[in-house]
Short mmCIF file of C-alpha atoms in Angstrom, two decimals:
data_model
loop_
_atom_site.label_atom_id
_atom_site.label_comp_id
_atom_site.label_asym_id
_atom_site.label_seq_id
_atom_site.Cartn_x
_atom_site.Cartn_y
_atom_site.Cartn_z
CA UNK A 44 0.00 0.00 0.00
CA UNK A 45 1.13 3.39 -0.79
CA UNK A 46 1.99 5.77 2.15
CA UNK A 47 -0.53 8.62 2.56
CA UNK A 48 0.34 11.73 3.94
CA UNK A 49 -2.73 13.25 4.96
CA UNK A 50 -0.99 14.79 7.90
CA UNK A 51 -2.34 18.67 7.01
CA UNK A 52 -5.15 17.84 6.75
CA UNK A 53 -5.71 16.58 9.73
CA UNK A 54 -3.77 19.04 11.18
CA UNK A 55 -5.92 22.11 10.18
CA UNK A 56 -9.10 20.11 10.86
CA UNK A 57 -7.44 19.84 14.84
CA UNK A 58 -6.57 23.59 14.61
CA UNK A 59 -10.22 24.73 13.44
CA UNK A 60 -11.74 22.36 16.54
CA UNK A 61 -9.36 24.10 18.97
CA UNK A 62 -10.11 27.39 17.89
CA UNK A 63 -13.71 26.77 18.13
CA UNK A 64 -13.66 25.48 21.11
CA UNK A 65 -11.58 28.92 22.87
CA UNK A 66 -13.72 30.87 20.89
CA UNK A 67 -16.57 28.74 22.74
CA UNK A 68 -15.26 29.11 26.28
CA UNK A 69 -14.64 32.60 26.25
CA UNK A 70 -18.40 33.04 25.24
CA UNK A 71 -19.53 30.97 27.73
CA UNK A 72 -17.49 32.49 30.42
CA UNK A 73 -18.73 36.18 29.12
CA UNK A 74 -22.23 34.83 29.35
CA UNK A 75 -21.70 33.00 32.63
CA UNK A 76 -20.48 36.23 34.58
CA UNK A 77 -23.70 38.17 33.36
CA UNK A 78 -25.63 35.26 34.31
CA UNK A 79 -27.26 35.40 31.23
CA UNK A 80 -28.41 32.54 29.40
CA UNK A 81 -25.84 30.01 27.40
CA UNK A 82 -28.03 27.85 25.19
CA UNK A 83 -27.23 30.37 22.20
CA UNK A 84 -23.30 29.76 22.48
CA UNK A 85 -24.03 26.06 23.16
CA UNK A 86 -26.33 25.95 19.87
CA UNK A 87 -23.92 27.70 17.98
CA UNK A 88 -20.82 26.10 18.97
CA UNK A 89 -22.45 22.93 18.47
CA UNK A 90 -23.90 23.13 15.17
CA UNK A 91 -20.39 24.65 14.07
CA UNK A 92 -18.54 21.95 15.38
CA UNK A 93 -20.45 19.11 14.35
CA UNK A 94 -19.33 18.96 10.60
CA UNK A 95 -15.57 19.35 11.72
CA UNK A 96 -15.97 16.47 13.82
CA UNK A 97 -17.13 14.80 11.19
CA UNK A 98 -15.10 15.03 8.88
CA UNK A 99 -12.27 14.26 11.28
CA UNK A 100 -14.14 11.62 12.61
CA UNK A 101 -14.43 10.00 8.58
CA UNK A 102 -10.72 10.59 8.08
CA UNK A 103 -9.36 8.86 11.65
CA UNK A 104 -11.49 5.80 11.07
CA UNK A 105 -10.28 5.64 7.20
CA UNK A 106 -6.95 5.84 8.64
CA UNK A 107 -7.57 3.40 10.99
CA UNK A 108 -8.92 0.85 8.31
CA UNK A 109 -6.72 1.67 6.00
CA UNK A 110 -3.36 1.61 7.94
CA UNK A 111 -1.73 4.89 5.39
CA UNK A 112 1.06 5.81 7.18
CA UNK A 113 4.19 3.87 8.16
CA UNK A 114 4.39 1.40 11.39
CA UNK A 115 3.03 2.60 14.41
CA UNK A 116 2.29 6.27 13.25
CA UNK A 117 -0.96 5.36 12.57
CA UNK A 118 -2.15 4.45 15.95
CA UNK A 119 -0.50 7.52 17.21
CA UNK A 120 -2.27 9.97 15.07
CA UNK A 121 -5.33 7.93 13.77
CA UNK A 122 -6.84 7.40 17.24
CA UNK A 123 -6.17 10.49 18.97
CA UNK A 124 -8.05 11.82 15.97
CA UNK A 125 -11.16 9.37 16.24
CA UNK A 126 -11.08 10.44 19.81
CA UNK A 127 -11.20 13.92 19.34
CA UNK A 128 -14.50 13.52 16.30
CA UNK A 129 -16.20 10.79 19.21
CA UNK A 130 -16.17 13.18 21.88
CA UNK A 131 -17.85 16.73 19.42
CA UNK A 132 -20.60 13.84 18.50
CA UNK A 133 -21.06 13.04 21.68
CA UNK A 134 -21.49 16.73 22.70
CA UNK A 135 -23.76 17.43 19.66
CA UNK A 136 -26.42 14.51 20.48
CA UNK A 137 -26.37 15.35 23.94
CA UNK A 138 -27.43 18.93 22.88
CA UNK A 139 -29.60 18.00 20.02
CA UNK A 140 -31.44 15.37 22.52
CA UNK A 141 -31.91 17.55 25.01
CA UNK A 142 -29.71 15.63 27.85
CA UNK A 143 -27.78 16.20 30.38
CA UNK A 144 -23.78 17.15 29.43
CA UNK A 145 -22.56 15.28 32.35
CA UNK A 146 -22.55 11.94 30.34
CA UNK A 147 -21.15 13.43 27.27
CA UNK A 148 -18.42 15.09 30.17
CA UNK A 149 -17.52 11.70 31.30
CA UNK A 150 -17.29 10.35 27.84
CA UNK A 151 -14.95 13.25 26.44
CA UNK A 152 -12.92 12.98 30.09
CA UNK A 153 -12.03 9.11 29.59
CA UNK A 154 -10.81 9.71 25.63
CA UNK A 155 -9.22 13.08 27.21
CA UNK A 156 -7.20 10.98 30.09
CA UNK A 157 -6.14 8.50 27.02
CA UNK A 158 -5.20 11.31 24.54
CA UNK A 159 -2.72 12.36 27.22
CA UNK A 160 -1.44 8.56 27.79
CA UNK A 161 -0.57 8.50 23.78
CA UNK A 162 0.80 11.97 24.31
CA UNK A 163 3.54 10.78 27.28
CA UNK A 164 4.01 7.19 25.62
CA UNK A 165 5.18 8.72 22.36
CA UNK A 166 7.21 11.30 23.68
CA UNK A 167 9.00 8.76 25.70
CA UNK A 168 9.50 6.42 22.77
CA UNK A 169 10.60 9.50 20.39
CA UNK A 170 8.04 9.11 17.84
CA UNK A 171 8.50 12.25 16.90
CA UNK A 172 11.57 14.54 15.61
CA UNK A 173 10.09 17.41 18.03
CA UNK A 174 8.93 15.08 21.10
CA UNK A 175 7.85 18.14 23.34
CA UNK A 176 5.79 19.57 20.76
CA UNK A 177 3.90 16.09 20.44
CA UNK A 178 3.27 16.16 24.10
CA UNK A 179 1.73 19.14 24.46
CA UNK A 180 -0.40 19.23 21.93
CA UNK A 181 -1.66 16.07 23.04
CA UNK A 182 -1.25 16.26 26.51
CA UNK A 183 -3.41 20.13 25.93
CA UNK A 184 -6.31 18.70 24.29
CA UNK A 185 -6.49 15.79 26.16
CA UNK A 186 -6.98 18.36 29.61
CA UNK A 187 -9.45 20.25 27.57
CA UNK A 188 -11.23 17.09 27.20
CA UNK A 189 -10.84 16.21 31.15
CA UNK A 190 -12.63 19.29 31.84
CA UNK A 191 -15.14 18.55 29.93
CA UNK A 192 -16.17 16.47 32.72
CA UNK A 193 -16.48 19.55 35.25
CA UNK A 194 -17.82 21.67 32.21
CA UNK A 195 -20.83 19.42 31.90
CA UNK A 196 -21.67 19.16 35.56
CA UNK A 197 -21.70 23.04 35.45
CA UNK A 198 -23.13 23.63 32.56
CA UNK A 199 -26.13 21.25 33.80
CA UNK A 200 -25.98 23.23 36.83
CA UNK A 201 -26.11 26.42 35.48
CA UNK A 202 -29.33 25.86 33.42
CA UNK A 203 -31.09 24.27 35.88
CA UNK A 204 -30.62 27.00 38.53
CA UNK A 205 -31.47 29.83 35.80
CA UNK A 206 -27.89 30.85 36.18
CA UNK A 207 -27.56 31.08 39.42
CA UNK A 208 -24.42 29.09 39.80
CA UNK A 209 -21.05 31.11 40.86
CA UNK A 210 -18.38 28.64 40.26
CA UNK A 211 -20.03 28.33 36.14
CA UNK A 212 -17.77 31.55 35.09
CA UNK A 213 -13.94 29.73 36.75
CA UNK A 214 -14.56 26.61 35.32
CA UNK A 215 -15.11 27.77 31.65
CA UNK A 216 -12.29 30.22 32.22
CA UNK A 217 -9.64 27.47 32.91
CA UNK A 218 -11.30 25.29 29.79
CA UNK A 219 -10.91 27.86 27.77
CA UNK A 220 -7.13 28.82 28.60
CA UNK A 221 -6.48 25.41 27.71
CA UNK A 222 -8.05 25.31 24.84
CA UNK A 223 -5.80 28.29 23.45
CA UNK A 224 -2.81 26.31 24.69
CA UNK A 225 -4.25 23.13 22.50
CA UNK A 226 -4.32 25.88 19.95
CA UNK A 227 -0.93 27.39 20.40
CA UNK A 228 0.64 23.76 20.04
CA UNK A 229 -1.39 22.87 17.06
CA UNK A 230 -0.23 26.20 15.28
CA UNK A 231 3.55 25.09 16.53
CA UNK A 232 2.29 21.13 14.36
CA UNK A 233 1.67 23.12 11.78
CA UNK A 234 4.28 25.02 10.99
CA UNK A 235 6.38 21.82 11.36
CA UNK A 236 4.23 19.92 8.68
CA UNK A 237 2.89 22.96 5.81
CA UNK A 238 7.20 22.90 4.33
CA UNK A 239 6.41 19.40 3.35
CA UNK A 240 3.20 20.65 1.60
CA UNK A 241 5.02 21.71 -1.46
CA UNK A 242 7.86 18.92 -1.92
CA UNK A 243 4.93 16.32 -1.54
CA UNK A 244 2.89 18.01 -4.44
CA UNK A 245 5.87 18.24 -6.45
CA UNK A 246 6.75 14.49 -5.48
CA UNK A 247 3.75 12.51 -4.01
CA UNK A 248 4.98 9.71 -1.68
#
């Protein structure tokens, strides 16, 4: 099989999700400190997410099929990824359902504590030619998705008191400052991956 270096790809799809997500927190914490209500930034960020997901969700489980890229690359990259496009689905039918966000909390906190396994595994095997790169941007958006788990709980909290719910505002602070850190290490990715963009259009591998 021919090796597939899709690696930008998913790359800017991880960057778009991160951004989303800060842009999401910092809403929610505005809103939260007015005590006003959040269903409109939960809607929106949602519904926005949803198709990134996706789409990251079709190309990790391709990858995963397919095995594209070279010995155990694939498992680093290919199920962090189908991690990342489980947990935004789980988020979205929670919302779209009408349920709670705890359970979609817990679900993005156990892929979250895994994501940061991967993360310290592969820096300690060297998988990478810039190993503390790799483990932040893994170990970052793996904590973004351990708060998830407090996120929900307040989030459920917060609509069911009618926003009456002090501690709402810290915990979307800290999950969003984290989620500009997953950012900031994605951009760092990328910048390491676009120079091969134009040697592998010149020379596909």
């Amino acid at each position: 099989m021919a090796f597939i270096d899709d690696l930008l790809v998913d790359m800017v799809l991880l960057l778009t999700v991160g951004v989303l997500t800060a842009a999401f927190g910092f809403d929610l914490w505005r809103r939260a400190r007015k005590g006003g209500s959040i269903d409109e930034a939960l809607s929106s960020y949602l519904n926005a997410a949803l198709p990134v997901g996706l789409v990251a969700l079709i190309f990790a489980l391709w990858g995963e099929f397919t095995w594209p890229l070279p010995g155990s690359y694939n498992i680093v990259y290919y199920d962090g990824l189908t991690y990342l496009g489980v947990s935004l689905l789980t988020w979205w039918i929670a919302h779209r359902y009408s349920g709670r966000f705890l359970y979609a909390g817990v679900v993005s906190a156990v892929l979250g504590i895994i994501t940061v396994y991967y993360g310290a595994v592969s820096y300690e095997l060297g998988l990478s030619q810039e190993p503390i790169v790799l483990l932040m941007l893994y170990a970052m958006y793996g904590l973004t998705g351990l708060l998830s788990l407090p996120l929900g709980i307040a989030i459920d909290s917060y609509r069911g008191s009618n926003g009456r719910r002090e501690g709402m505002a810290w915990v979307v602070a800290v999950f969003a400052v984290l989620a500009i850190v997953a950012v900031l290490a994605t951009l760092v990715n990328l910048v390491l991956v676009v120079p091969t963009v134009g040697a592998h259009l010149m020379h596909p591998p």
